[in-house]
Amino acid sequence: MSTTVLIVGAGPVGLTMAIELTRYKIPVRIIDAAPKRTEKSKALAVWSRTLELLDRSGCAEKLVPAGLKTRAARIMDGKDTLARLPFDAIPSQFQYVLMIPQSETERVLEEHLASLGVTVDRNVAFVGLNDSGSEVTANLRHADGRIEEERASWLLGCDGAHSAVRHQLGLQFDGETISSNFVLADIHVSGLEVPNNEFPIFWHRHGIVAFFPISRGRYRVIADIGQTPRHDPTIEEVQAIVDERAAPGIKLSDANWLAGFGVNERMVKDFRKGRVFLAGDAAHIHSPAGGQGMNTGIQDAVNLAWKLAFVEKDGGNSERLLDSYSAERSANAAQVLKDSGYMLRIGLVANPIAQSARNFVLHHLFGLTAVQHTAAERLSELLVGYPDSPLNGEMNKELKLPRPGQRIEHDFPYGAGNSPRFAIHAHEDGEAKALVQRHAEIVETEVRAPLAGGGICVVRPDGYVATTARAGDWKTIGDYLAGVQHG
C-alpha cells in the first residue's frame, strides 16, 4: 500500500494528528497494535490551550460535554487550605481544566476521525522502517503474522513511552527516574469536603495524596510511597494513606483501577530524523504533576500537522517549516519536563523544617492575585510560546502587539477549515488585497480587523504571532510570507 502520512499509534496524540491532517485533506493511515482503544482512565486533564487548539477541528465541543469542568486547584494541609488556584480568570473561552478519562477522550477523537472518513487499523504493529530520503517504507505485522510493506511520504511515531519507532531510529531517550514510587486508585470517594469541581492536593510530612475528580463522586487518588517497592495496592492500603495524610472523614470504596507506577523524566534531543517524526510520549515523558503530558503531546500533533499539510499542499519551504517542529516543540517539552519535575519535588520535600518553610512561602505567595494569574496561565498552557522559533519574523517594537512566537488571545479559532492558512490583522487597502491575492495559497482570503496594538500582525494557523509591522509596511509582510512559501 501507499499513503501520504502513516501514523503509528492511535492514542490521543495519534488521533489528533490524524484529525488535523484529514481535515486539511492530506491522506493518512493510522495503525495501532492494540485490538481496541484503552478502557482505563489514564491521563485525565485537558487544559485550556489544548481545548483552544482542538476547537479548530470541532473536537472541543464534543469533548467538553463528556467531561467535568474543574474550576480550581487547592494545596491543603489537613483541613487547612494553604493555597487555592482558581482558573476562572484565565484569558481563554475555556476557563477551567476539563477532567475526562483518557478512554473517553480517545472515544470522542476516534468517532470524530471516523466522521471524516478515516478509521483506525487495529491489530497492526509497526516492526521496522527504511527511510530512502524520498519516502519511508514501513514493515507492519498483522495479527495473523503477515508482514505488510506500507510506503509513505512521512511516518509519524505517536506510539507512546516505549515507542517502537523511536527504538527503530536509535534515538537516545535521555533523562532520569524519580526515586519515589507511587500508587493510584480510580475510586469512589465520600466525605471529601472540597467542591467536586476543584481538586485538592494534600501535603503531609509523610508525603502527598491528591484527589482528581473524574465524575460525580469518583476520583483519581494518587500518593507517593517513597522507597516502598512498586506494586498494585489494595483499597485498604490507599485508605490508610488517605487517613494519615488527608482531612479526616474521607472514605474510599468501589475501585475501578488500582495500580502502582514510577515516574520517568526523559526526552529525545531531536523530534525529527529525515522523514520520520516523533510526538507525544514517544518523544518526551514527564512527571504527572500538573497533568501536562497528554496536553503537550496533543499540541505536538497540532504543531506538526499544519506544517506537513502546508508542505504537501503548497510544496513550500519544507525544510524551514518541518525543522521548526523539533525546534519549537523540544524547547517546550524541556520546559514542561522542568516545571512538572519541580512541582513534584516541591510536594515530595521530606525535611520537616523545609516543609514548614515551603508551606509558609506558598501560603503567602498565592495570596497575591498576580501570582495566582501567572500560575493558572502556566498550568493551563496559555503561556506556551515559541520566542526562539526559526519561523519568527520581524517585530516592530513601536507597536503594542504580542511578540512573534506568542499566543494570540482570541474567541474565534485560527486555523479552522480545510487548509492551513495565516491570518492577517490590519486595515484593509489596495496593497493588502494585492498581497492576499499573491499569497492566496497560504493566507486567509479576508483581512481581519486590526488588533488593539495597531499596525499589521500576521498569525500562524495554530494561533501564534508570526511577524508584525507598522501600518502600510506590506513589504515586510510580503517578504515574510515569501520566505515561508519559497525560502
PDB file of C-alpha atoms in Angstrom, residues 122-232:
ATOM      1  CA  ARG A 122      -6.065  -2.133  14.743  1.00  0.00           C
ATOM      2  CA  ASN A 123      -4.083  -5.288  15.451  1.00  0.00           C
ATOM      3  CA  VAL A 124      -1.401  -3.830  13.173  1.00  0.00           C
ATOM      4  CA  ALA A 125       2.042  -3.423  14.756  1.00  0.00           C
ATOM      5  CA  PHE A 126       4.941  -1.367  13.441  1.00  0.00           C
ATOM      6  CA  VAL A 127       8.097  -3.509  13.301  1.00  0.00           C
ATOM      7  CA  GLY A 128      10.605  -1.622  11.158  1.00  0.00           C
ATOM      8  CA  LEU A 129      11.284   1.097   8.603  1.00  0.00           C
ATOM      9  CA  ASN A 130      13.589   2.230   5.835  1.00  0.00           C
ATOM     10  CA  ASP A 131      13.878   5.932   5.021  1.00  0.00           C
ATOM     11  CA  SER A 132      15.152   6.321   1.450  1.00  0.00           C
ATOM     12  CA  GLY A 133      15.197  10.110   1.627  1.00  0.00           C
ATOM     13  CA  SER A 134      12.244  10.395  -0.763  1.00  0.00           C
ATOM     14  CA  GLU A 135       9.819   8.089   1.063  1.00  0.00           C
ATOM     15  CA  VAL A 136       9.557   5.790   4.080  1.00  0.00           C
ATOM     16  CA  THR A 137       8.852   2.074   3.791  1.00  0.00           C
ATOM     17  CA  ALA A 138       7.365   0.661   6.980  1.00  0.00           C
ATOM     18  CA  ASN A 139       7.056  -3.017   7.873  1.00  0.00           C
ATOM     19  CA  LEU A 140       3.768  -3.777   9.613  1.00  0.00           C
ATOM     20  CA  ARG A 141       2.820  -7.052  11.301  1.00  0.00           C
ATOM     21  CA  HIS A 142      -0.834  -8.131  11.331  1.00  0.00           C
ATOM     22  CA  ALA A 143      -2.481 -10.297  13.975  1.00  0.00           C
ATOM     23  CA  ASP A 144      -2.128 -13.399  11.779  1.00  0.00           C
ATOM     24  CA  GLY A 145       1.632 -12.842  11.479  1.00  0.00           C
ATOM     25  CA  ARG A 146       1.504 -11.462   7.941  1.00  0.00           C
ATOM     26  CA  ILE A 147       4.069  -8.718   7.243  1.00  0.00           C
ATOM     27  CA  GLU A 148       2.882  -5.820   5.113  1.00  0.00           C
ATOM     28  CA  GLU A 149       5.001  -3.143   3.470  1.00  0.00           C
ATOM     29  CA  GLU A 150       3.494   0.361   3.598  1.00  0.00           C
ATOM     30  CA  ARG A 151       5.105   3.200   1.667  1.00  0.00           C
ATOM     31  CA  ALA A 152       4.510   6.737   2.899  1.00  0.00           C
ATOM     32  CA  SER A 153       5.886  10.195   2.275  1.00  0.00           C
ATOM     33  CA  TRP A 154       6.131  10.716   6.034  1.00  0.00           C
ATOM     34  CA  LEU A 155       5.972   8.494   9.126  1.00  0.00           C
ATOM     35  CA  LEU A 156       4.829   9.833  12.499  1.00  0.00           C
ATOM     36  CA  GLY A 157       5.681   7.936  15.674  1.00  0.00           C
ATOM     37  CA  CYS A 158       2.900   8.583  18.196  1.00  0.00           C
ATOM     38  CA  ASP A 159       3.301   5.201  19.863  1.00  0.00           C
ATOM     39  CA  GLY A 160       3.978   6.099  23.474  1.00  0.00           C
ATOM     40  CA  ALA A 161       6.777   5.908  26.001  1.00  0.00           C
ATOM     41  CA  HIS A 162       8.015   2.529  24.742  1.00  0.00           C
ATOM     42  CA  SER A 163       7.892   3.739  21.135  1.00  0.00           C
ATOM     43  CA  ALA A 164       8.928   1.116  18.588  1.00  0.00           C
ATOM     44  CA  VAL A 165       9.503   3.934  16.097  1.00  0.00           C
ATOM     45  CA  ARG A 166      11.939   5.682  18.457  1.00  0.00           C
ATOM     46  CA  HIS A 167      13.786   2.416  19.083  1.00  0.00           C
ATOM     47  CA  GLN A 168      13.998   1.755  15.348  1.00  0.00           C
ATOM     48  CA  LEU A 169      15.525   5.198  14.811  1.00  0.00           C
ATOM     49  CA  GLY A 170      18.088   4.509  17.538  1.00  0.00           C
ATOM     50  CA  LEU A 171      17.382   7.786  19.341  1.00  0.00           C
ATOM     51  CA  GLN A 172      18.527   8.213  22.947  1.00  0.00           C
ATOM     52  CA  PHE A 173      15.747   8.776  25.483  1.00  0.00           C
ATOM     53  CA  ASP A 174      17.792  10.776  27.947  1.00  0.00           C
ATOM     54  CA  GLY A 175      16.713  11.666  31.474  1.00  0.00           C
ATOM     55  CA  GLU A 176      16.174  10.084  34.860  1.00  0.00           C
ATOM     56  CA  THR A 177      13.804   8.068  37.013  1.00  0.00           C
ATOM     57  CA  ILE A 178      12.339   9.647  40.151  1.00  0.00           C
ATOM     58  CA  SER A 179      13.388   7.663  43.218  1.00  0.00           C
ATOM     59  CA  SER A 180       9.904   7.572  44.819  1.00  0.00           C
ATOM     60  CA  ASN A 181       7.233   5.114  43.769  1.00  0.00           C
ATOM     61  CA  PHE A 182       3.521   5.918  43.601  1.00  0.00           C
ATOM     62  CA  VAL A 183       0.095   4.309  43.802  1.00  0.00           C
ATOM     63  CA  LEU A 184      -3.141   5.305  42.139  1.00  0.00           C
ATOM     64  CA  ALA A 185      -6.770   4.380  42.605  1.00  0.00           C
ATOM     65  CA  ASP A 186      -9.738   5.293  40.437  1.00  0.00           C
ATOM     66  CA  ILE A 187     -12.323   5.009  43.131  1.00  0.00           C
ATOM     67  CA  HIS A 188     -15.493   6.303  44.762  1.00  0.00           C
ATOM     68  CA  VAL A 189     -14.797   8.930  47.433  1.00  0.00           C
ATOM     69  CA  SER A 190     -17.137  10.190  50.138  1.00  0.00           C
ATOM     70  CA  GLY A 191     -16.559  12.700  52.916  1.00  0.00           C
ATOM     71  CA  LEU A 192     -14.224  14.955  50.922  1.00  0.00           C
ATOM     72  CA  GLU A 193     -15.243  18.456  51.985  1.00  0.00           C
ATOM     73  CA  VAL A 194     -13.998  20.168  48.836  1.00  0.00           C
ATOM     74  CA  PRO A 195     -16.313  21.068  45.932  1.00  0.00           C
ATOM     75  CA  ASN A 196     -16.419  18.407  43.216  1.00  0.00           C
ATOM     76  CA  ASN A 197     -15.305  20.991  40.653  1.00  0.00           C
ATOM     77  CA  GLU A 198     -11.982  21.529  42.445  1.00  0.00           C
ATOM     78  CA  PHE A 199      -9.083  19.172  43.020  1.00  0.00           C
ATOM     79  CA  PRO A 200      -7.261  19.077  46.348  1.00  0.00           C
ATOM     80  CA  ILE A 201      -3.652  18.023  46.863  1.00  0.00           C
ATOM     81  CA  PHE A 202      -2.775  17.285  50.488  1.00  0.00           C
ATOM     82  CA  TRP A 203       0.778  17.897  51.650  1.00  0.00           C
ATOM     83  CA  HIS A 204       1.751  15.863  54.694  1.00  0.00           C
ATOM     84  CA  ARG A 205       5.043  15.255  56.447  1.00  0.00           C
ATOM     85  CA  HIS A 206       4.984  11.656  55.150  1.00  0.00           C
ATOM     86  CA  GLY A 207       4.115  12.558  51.549  1.00  0.00           C
ATOM     87  CA  ILE A 208       1.338  13.754  49.276  1.00  0.00           C
ATOM     88  CA  VAL A 209      -2.092  12.450  48.376  1.00  0.00           C
ATOM     89  CA  ALA A 210      -4.084  14.077  45.585  1.00  0.00           C
ATOM     90  CA  PHE A 211      -7.733  13.777  44.516  1.00  0.00           C
ATOM     91  CA  PHE A 212      -8.638  14.472  40.881  1.00  0.00           C
ATOM     92  CA  PRO A 213     -12.372  14.365  40.070  1.00  0.00           C
ATOM     93  CA  ILE A 214     -13.439  12.036  37.254  1.00  0.00           C
ATOM     94  CA  SER A 215     -17.213  12.236  37.667  1.00  0.00           C
ATOM     95  CA  ARG A 216     -19.665  12.889  40.479  1.00  0.00           C
ATOM     96  CA  GLY A 217     -18.295  11.035  43.499  1.00  0.00           C
ATOM     97  CA  ARG A 218     -15.438   9.345  41.621  1.00  0.00           C
ATOM     98  CA  TYR A 219     -11.817  10.459  41.814  1.00  0.00           C
ATOM     99  CA  ARG A 220      -8.326   9.515  40.756  1.00  0.00           C
ATOM    100  CA  VAL A 221      -6.341   9.262  44.013  1.00  0.00           C
ATOM    101  CA  ILE A 222      -2.545   9.427  43.718  1.00  0.00           C
ATOM    102  CA  ALA A 223       0.004   9.127  46.541  1.00  0.00           C
ATOM    103  CA  ASP A 224       3.736   8.644  46.808  1.00  0.00           C
ATOM    104  CA  ILE A 225       5.004   5.633  48.764  1.00  0.00           C
ATOM    105  CA  GLY A 226       8.688   6.537  48.903  1.00  0.00           C
ATOM    106  CA  GLN A 227      11.121   3.644  48.551  1.00  0.00           C
ATOM    107  CA  THR A 228       8.433   1.001  49.046  1.00  0.00           C
ATOM    108  CA  PRO A 229       8.720  -1.406  46.095  1.00  0.00           C
ATOM    109  CA  ARG A 230       6.315  -0.658  43.257  1.00  0.00           C
ATOM    110  CA  HIS A 231       3.131  -2.729  43.480  1.00  0.00           C
ATOM    111  CA  ASP A 232      -0.598  -2.626  42.854  1.00  0.00           C
TER     112      ASP A 232
END
